[in-house]
Amino acid sequence: MIIAIDGPAGSGKSSTARRIARRLDGFYLDTGAMYRAVGVALKDSEYGPDAVEKMVNDLILDVELDAAGTRILVNGADVTEIIRSSEASKLASSVSKLQAVRSKLVSEQRRLGRKLSEAGRFVVVEGRDIGTVVFPDAEVKFFMDADPRVRAQRRHREMEEAGADSDLAQVLSEIEARDKEDREREHSPLRKADDAIAVDTTRLTPEEQVDIMVGVIAETIQRSEND
Ligand code: DC
């Protein structure tokens, strides 16, 4: 079973997707990590921006999945930790606009998701275009969102807890800028699939989000068993 989770930055997707995958003893595919890895690789590569297509085709991307997350190797080097920086986030946002990058990553995401779901496993796939483009036939689709101020506060708290300097007003303006870019880009913009279930996390705790969503998944399984 494929469970698609989309939504803007800071809506709680990643932590929720990871927890759901653990509860279901399944796998968690963080597609944003793949865009981040390509963003970082492109920055460090010898190819100029005009040669993006060649660079993307030459890139060897290894994606290893388990319930805890997505480990990514680019040309053999493990980039899982370095792609969490705010610089990697900006690089990801710009490469995610390029169709050459999207088509390579989407086909890899489909291959990984199908392999595991055909083996009878739950795969929680999280991103921006999962329910609309990558897995339009996913058995369950969620679109998570929250008030931008609450999303900024969450990011700000996470950064402070990690010991990084953070300014709330700046985090809010970065989140708003990234939302705008993700929603307005030409290829696969961030948007709720018509059949996705909206989950507004503004007033929910992480546990409440997971309980609601696991409840929906359980109902879907029940219904398909009764059909
Ligand atoms: O979820 P994240 O912050 O790690 O995503 C990084 C960037 O990648 C973000 O700007 C949107 C983009 N992205 C995308 O375009 N499509 C996806 N399926 C996942 C992420």
GROMACS .gro file of C-alpha atoms and ligand atoms in nm:
model
  247
    1MET     CA    1   0.000   0.000   0.000
    2ILE     CA    2   0.125   0.347  -0.094
    3ILE     CA    3   0.040   0.630   0.145
    4ALA     CA    4   0.103   0.972  -0.014
    5ILE     CA    5   0.167   1.273   0.210
    6ASP     CA    6   0.205   1.618   0.056
    7GLY     CA    7   0.211   1.967   0.200
    8PRO     CA    8   0.422   2.281   0.247
    9ALA     CA    9   0.740   2.315   0.455
   10GLY     CA   10   0.683   2.289   0.830
   11SER     CA   11   0.336   2.133   0.808
   12GLY     CA   12   0.460   1.831   1.005
   13LYS     CA   13   0.491   1.594   0.708
   14SER     CA   14   0.833   1.446   0.778
   15SER     CA   15   0.792   1.362   1.144
   16THR     CA   16   0.439   1.234   1.083
   17ALA     CA   17   0.544   1.023   0.782
   18ARG     CA   18   0.827   0.868   0.983
   19ARG     CA   19   0.600   0.786   1.277
   20ILE     CA   20   0.330   0.637   1.053
   21ALA     CA   21   0.590   0.419   0.877
   22ARG     CA   22   0.711   0.294   1.217
   23ARG     CA   23   0.358   0.219   1.339
   24LEU     CA   24   0.281   0.023   1.022
   25ASP     CA   25   0.621  -0.149   1.019
   26GLY     CA   26   0.669  -0.006   0.671
   27PHE     CA   27   0.909   0.223   0.486
   28TYR     CA   28   0.943   0.600   0.471
   29LEU     CA   29   1.048   0.769   0.146
   30ASP     CA   30   1.144   1.134   0.192
   31THR     CA   31   1.138   1.268  -0.166
   32GLY     CA   32   1.251   1.617  -0.054
   33ALA     CA   33   1.580   1.454   0.052
   34MET     CA   34   1.628   1.343  -0.310
   35TYR     CA   35   1.583   1.701  -0.440
   36ARG     CA   36   1.818   1.826  -0.168
   37ALA     CA   37   2.082   1.569  -0.270
   38VAL     CA   38   2.061   1.675  -0.635
   39GLY     CA   39   2.077   2.043  -0.532
   40VAL     CA   40   2.394   1.984  -0.331
   41ALA     CA   41   2.547   1.767  -0.607
   42LEU     CA   42   2.474   2.029  -0.867
   43LYS     CA   43   2.636   2.301  -0.664
   44ASP     CA   44   2.953   2.096  -0.612
   45SER     CA   45   2.964   1.958  -0.964
   46GLU     CA   46   3.187   2.063  -1.250
   47TYR     CA   47   2.884   2.122  -1.474
   48GLY     CA   48   2.750   2.475  -1.519
   49PRO     CA   49   2.377   2.547  -1.494
   50ASP     CA   50   2.341   2.494  -1.871
   51ALA     CA   51   2.460   2.137  -1.843
   52VAL     CA   52   2.210   2.037  -1.577
   53GLU     CA   53   2.048   1.770  -1.789
   54LYS     CA   54   2.378   1.593  -1.851
   55MET     CA   55   2.475   1.621  -1.487
   56VAL     CA   56   2.142   1.477  -1.373
   57ASN     CA   57   2.168   1.185  -1.612
   58ASP     CA   58   2.526   1.111  -1.502
   59LEU     CA   59   2.442   1.128  -1.134
   60ILE     CA   60   2.444   0.799  -0.943
   61LEU     CA   61   2.183   0.829  -0.671
   62ASP     CA   62   2.146   0.546  -0.418
   63VAL     CA   63   1.839   0.569  -0.196
   64GLU     CA   64   1.820   0.333   0.101
   65LEU     CA   65   1.492   0.315   0.289
   66ASP     CA   66   1.368   0.192   0.622
   67ALA     CA   67   1.102   0.310   0.869
   68ALA     CA   68   1.338   0.564   1.025
   69GLY     CA   69   1.410   0.749   0.705
   70THR     CA   70   1.584   0.786   0.376
   71ARG     CA   71   1.964   0.755   0.346
   72ILE     CA   72   2.104   0.905   0.027
   73LEU     CA   73   2.435   0.852  -0.147
   74VAL     CA   74   2.543   1.065  -0.442
   75ASN     CA   75   2.816   0.908  -0.654
   76GLY     CA   76   2.900   0.685  -0.356
   77ALA     CA   77   2.923   0.964  -0.094
   78ASP     CA   78   2.669   0.966   0.190
   79VAL     CA   79   2.500   1.310   0.193
   80THR     CA   80   2.219   1.224   0.438
   81GLU     CA   81   2.338   1.467   0.706
   82ILE     CA   82   2.465   1.758   0.496
   83ILE     CA   83   2.142   1.793   0.299
   84ARG     CA   84   1.959   1.910   0.613
   85SER     CA   85   2.123   2.257   0.601
   86SER     CA   86   1.925   2.566   0.505
   87GLU     CA   87   2.160   2.613   0.209
   88ALA     CA   88   2.065   2.263   0.083
   89SER     CA   89   1.700   2.357   0.124
   90LYS     CA   90   1.743   2.661  -0.103
   91LEU     CA   91   1.942   2.458  -0.359
   92ALA     CA   92   1.665   2.193  -0.356
   93SER     CA   93   1.400   2.453  -0.419
   94SER     CA   94   1.582   2.582  -0.728
   95VAL     CA   95   1.666   2.241  -0.883
   96SER     CA   96   1.312   2.117  -0.815
   97LYS     CA   97   1.189   2.362  -1.080
   98LEU     CA   98   1.382   2.181  -1.355
   99GLN     CA   99   1.192   1.922  -1.554
  100ALA     CA  100   1.508   1.714  -1.621
  101VAL     CA  101   1.557   1.677  -1.245
  102ARG     CA  102   1.191   1.603  -1.175
  103SER     CA  103   1.160   1.332  -1.438
  104LYS     CA  104   1.469   1.146  -1.315
  105LEU     CA  105   1.361   1.164  -0.952
  106VAL     CA  106   0.995   1.081  -1.018
  107SER     CA  107   1.087   0.762  -1.206
  108GLU     CA  108   1.322   0.659  -0.924
  109GLN     CA  109   1.049   0.731  -0.664
  110ARG     CA  110   0.799   0.519  -0.860
  111ARG     CA  111   1.048   0.234  -0.893
  112LEU     CA  112   1.123   0.231  -0.519
  113GLY     CA  113   0.759   0.266  -0.412
  114ARG     CA  114   0.629  -0.001  -0.648
  115LYS     CA  115   0.902  -0.251  -0.558
  116LEU     CA  116   0.814  -0.232  -0.189
  117SER     CA  117   0.436  -0.214  -0.227
  118GLU     CA  118   0.437  -0.509  -0.466
  119ALA     CA  119   0.631  -0.697  -0.197
  120GLY     CA  120   0.328  -0.634   0.029
  121ARG     CA  121   0.483  -0.356   0.238
  122PHE     CA  122   0.345  -0.019   0.346
  123VAL     CA  123   0.536   0.271   0.189
  124VAL     CA  124   0.479   0.622   0.322
  125VAL     CA  125   0.592   0.864   0.049
  126GLU     CA  126   0.625   1.229   0.145
  127GLY     CA  127   0.676   1.535  -0.078
  128ARG     CA  128   0.494   1.801  -0.278
  129ASP     CA  129   0.361   1.613  -0.583
  130ILE     CA  130   0.314   1.258  -0.456
  131GLY     CA  131  -0.067   1.244  -0.470
  132THR     CA  132  -0.087   1.451  -0.790
  133VAL     CA  133   0.202   1.321  -1.006
  134VAL     CA  134   0.420   1.047  -0.858
  135PHE     CA  135   0.149   0.813  -0.726
  136PRO     CA  136  -0.190   0.947  -0.846
  137ASP     CA  137  -0.333   0.600  -0.769
  138ALA     CA  138  -0.202   0.586  -0.410
  139GLU     CA  139  -0.448   0.402  -0.186
  140VAL     CA  140  -0.447   0.684   0.071
  141LYS     CA  141  -0.355   1.051   0.014
  142PHE     CA  142  -0.312   1.323   0.272
  143PHE     CA  143  -0.246   1.694   0.230
  144MET     CA  144  -0.105   1.845   0.549
  145ASP     CA  145  -0.105   2.218   0.610
  146ALA     CA  146  -0.085   2.467   0.899
  147ASP     CA  147  -0.091   2.841   0.958
  148PRO     CA  148   0.243   2.982   0.825
  149ARG     CA  149   0.317   3.146   1.164
  150VAL     CA  150   0.283   2.810   1.339
  151ARG     CA  151   0.502   2.641   1.077
  152ALA     CA  152   0.766   2.912   1.126
  153GLN     CA  153   0.754   2.871   1.505
  154ARG     CA  154   0.808   2.494   1.468
  155ARG     CA  155   1.111   2.542   1.240
  156HIS     CA  156   1.250   2.813   1.471
  157ARG     CA  157   1.218   2.586   1.775
  158GLU     CA  158   1.380   2.292   1.591
  159MET     CA  159   1.677   2.509   1.491
  160GLU     CA  160   1.721   2.646   1.843
  161GLU     CA  161   1.703   2.296   1.987
  162ALA     CA  162   1.974   2.192   1.740
  163GLY     CA  163   2.189   2.478   1.877
  164ALA     CA  164   2.167   2.687   1.557
  165ASP     CA  165   2.107   3.065   1.546
  166SER     CA  166   1.754   3.140   1.435
  167ASP     CA  167   1.544   3.450   1.390
  168LEU     CA  168   1.167   3.388   1.391
  169ALA     CA  169   1.080   3.674   1.153
  170GLN     CA  170   1.341   3.554   0.906
  171VAL     CA  171   1.222   3.191   0.930
  172LEU     CA  172   0.866   3.310   0.858
  173SER     CA  173   0.970   3.510   0.552
  174GLU     CA  174   1.179   3.215   0.421
  175ILE     CA  175   0.883   2.977   0.466
  176GLU     CA  176   0.650   3.217   0.285
  177ALA     CA  177   0.899   3.261   0.000
  178ARG     CA  178   0.949   2.884  -0.036
  179ASP     CA  179   0.570   2.818  -0.030
  180LYS     CA  180   0.522   3.073  -0.305
  181GLU     CA  181   0.799   2.918  -0.519
  182ASP     CA  182   0.668   2.564  -0.464
  183ARG     CA  183   0.306   2.658  -0.539
  184GLU     CA  184   0.375   2.878  -0.840
  185ARG     CA  185   0.639   2.679  -1.027
  186GLU     CA  186   0.554   2.557  -1.374
  187HIS     CA  187   0.626   2.185  -1.330
  188SER     CA  188   0.437   1.982  -1.065
  189PRO     CA  189   0.351   2.272  -0.833
  190LEU     CA  190   0.255   2.201  -0.474
  191ARG     CA  191  -0.120   2.141  -0.473
  192LYS     CA  192  -0.371   1.922  -0.295
  193ALA     CA  193  -0.493   1.629  -0.507
  194ASP     CA  194  -0.874   1.640  -0.540
  195ASP     CA  195  -0.903   1.305  -0.358
  196ALA     CA  196  -0.651   1.386  -0.082
  197ILE     CA  197  -0.769   1.420   0.278
  198ALA     CA  198  -0.680   1.763   0.419
  199VAL     CA  199  -0.516   1.758   0.762
  200ASP     CA  200  -0.478   2.102   0.923
  201THR     CA  201  -0.209   2.059   1.189
  202THR     CA  202  -0.222   2.417   1.326
  203ARG     CA  203  -0.375   2.301   1.655
  204LEU     CA  204  -0.271   1.934   1.656
  205THR     CA  205   0.013   1.767   1.842
  206PRO     CA  206   0.234   1.521   1.647
  207GLU     CA  207   0.063   1.231   1.830
  208GLU     CA  208  -0.283   1.358   1.735
  209GLN     CA  209  -0.180   1.391   1.368
  210VAL     CA  210  -0.049   1.035   1.360
  211ASP     CA  211  -0.358   0.897   1.538
  212ILE     CA  212  -0.594   1.067   1.290
  213MET     CA  213  -0.400   0.952   0.986
  214VAL     CA  214  -0.343   0.595   1.104
  215GLY     CA  215  -0.719   0.583   1.174
  216VAL     CA  216  -0.793   0.682   0.811
  217ILE     CA  217  -0.547   0.418   0.682
  218ALA     CA  218  -0.709   0.150   0.902
  219GLU     CA  219  -1.055   0.243   0.769
  220THR     CA  220  -0.927   0.223   0.410
  221ILE     CA  221  -0.783  -0.124   0.471
  222GLN     CA  222  -1.110  -0.233   0.635
  223ARG     CA  223  -1.314  -0.104   0.341
  224SER     CA  224  -1.092  -0.275   0.083
  225GLU     CA  225  -1.119  -0.605   0.276
  226ASN     CA  226  -1.501  -0.574   0.281
  227ASP     CA  227  -1.520  -0.502  -0.096
  228DC      O1  228   1.051   1.871   0.196
  228DC      P1  229   1.186   1.942   0.179
  228DC      O2  230   1.194   2.071   0.251
  228DC      O3  231   1.302   1.853   0.212
  228DC      O4  232   1.193   1.973   0.021
  228DC      C1  233   1.301   2.043  -0.036
  228DC      C2  234   1.256   2.110  -0.167
  228DC      O5  235   1.231   2.010  -0.266
  228DC      C3  236   1.132   2.198  -0.157
  228DC      O6  237   1.162   2.330  -0.202
  228DC      C4  238   1.033   2.140  -0.253
  228DC      C5  239   1.109   2.038  -0.332
  228DC      N1  240   1.033   1.913  -0.347
  228DC      C6  241   0.960   1.897  -0.462
  228DC      O7  242   0.958   1.985  -0.548
  228DC      N2  243   0.892   1.781  -0.482
  228DC      C7  244   0.892   1.684  -0.390
  228DC      N3  245   0.826   1.570  -0.413
  228DC      C8  246   0.965   1.701  -0.269
  228DC      C9  247   1.034   1.819  -0.250
   0.00000   0.00000   0.00000
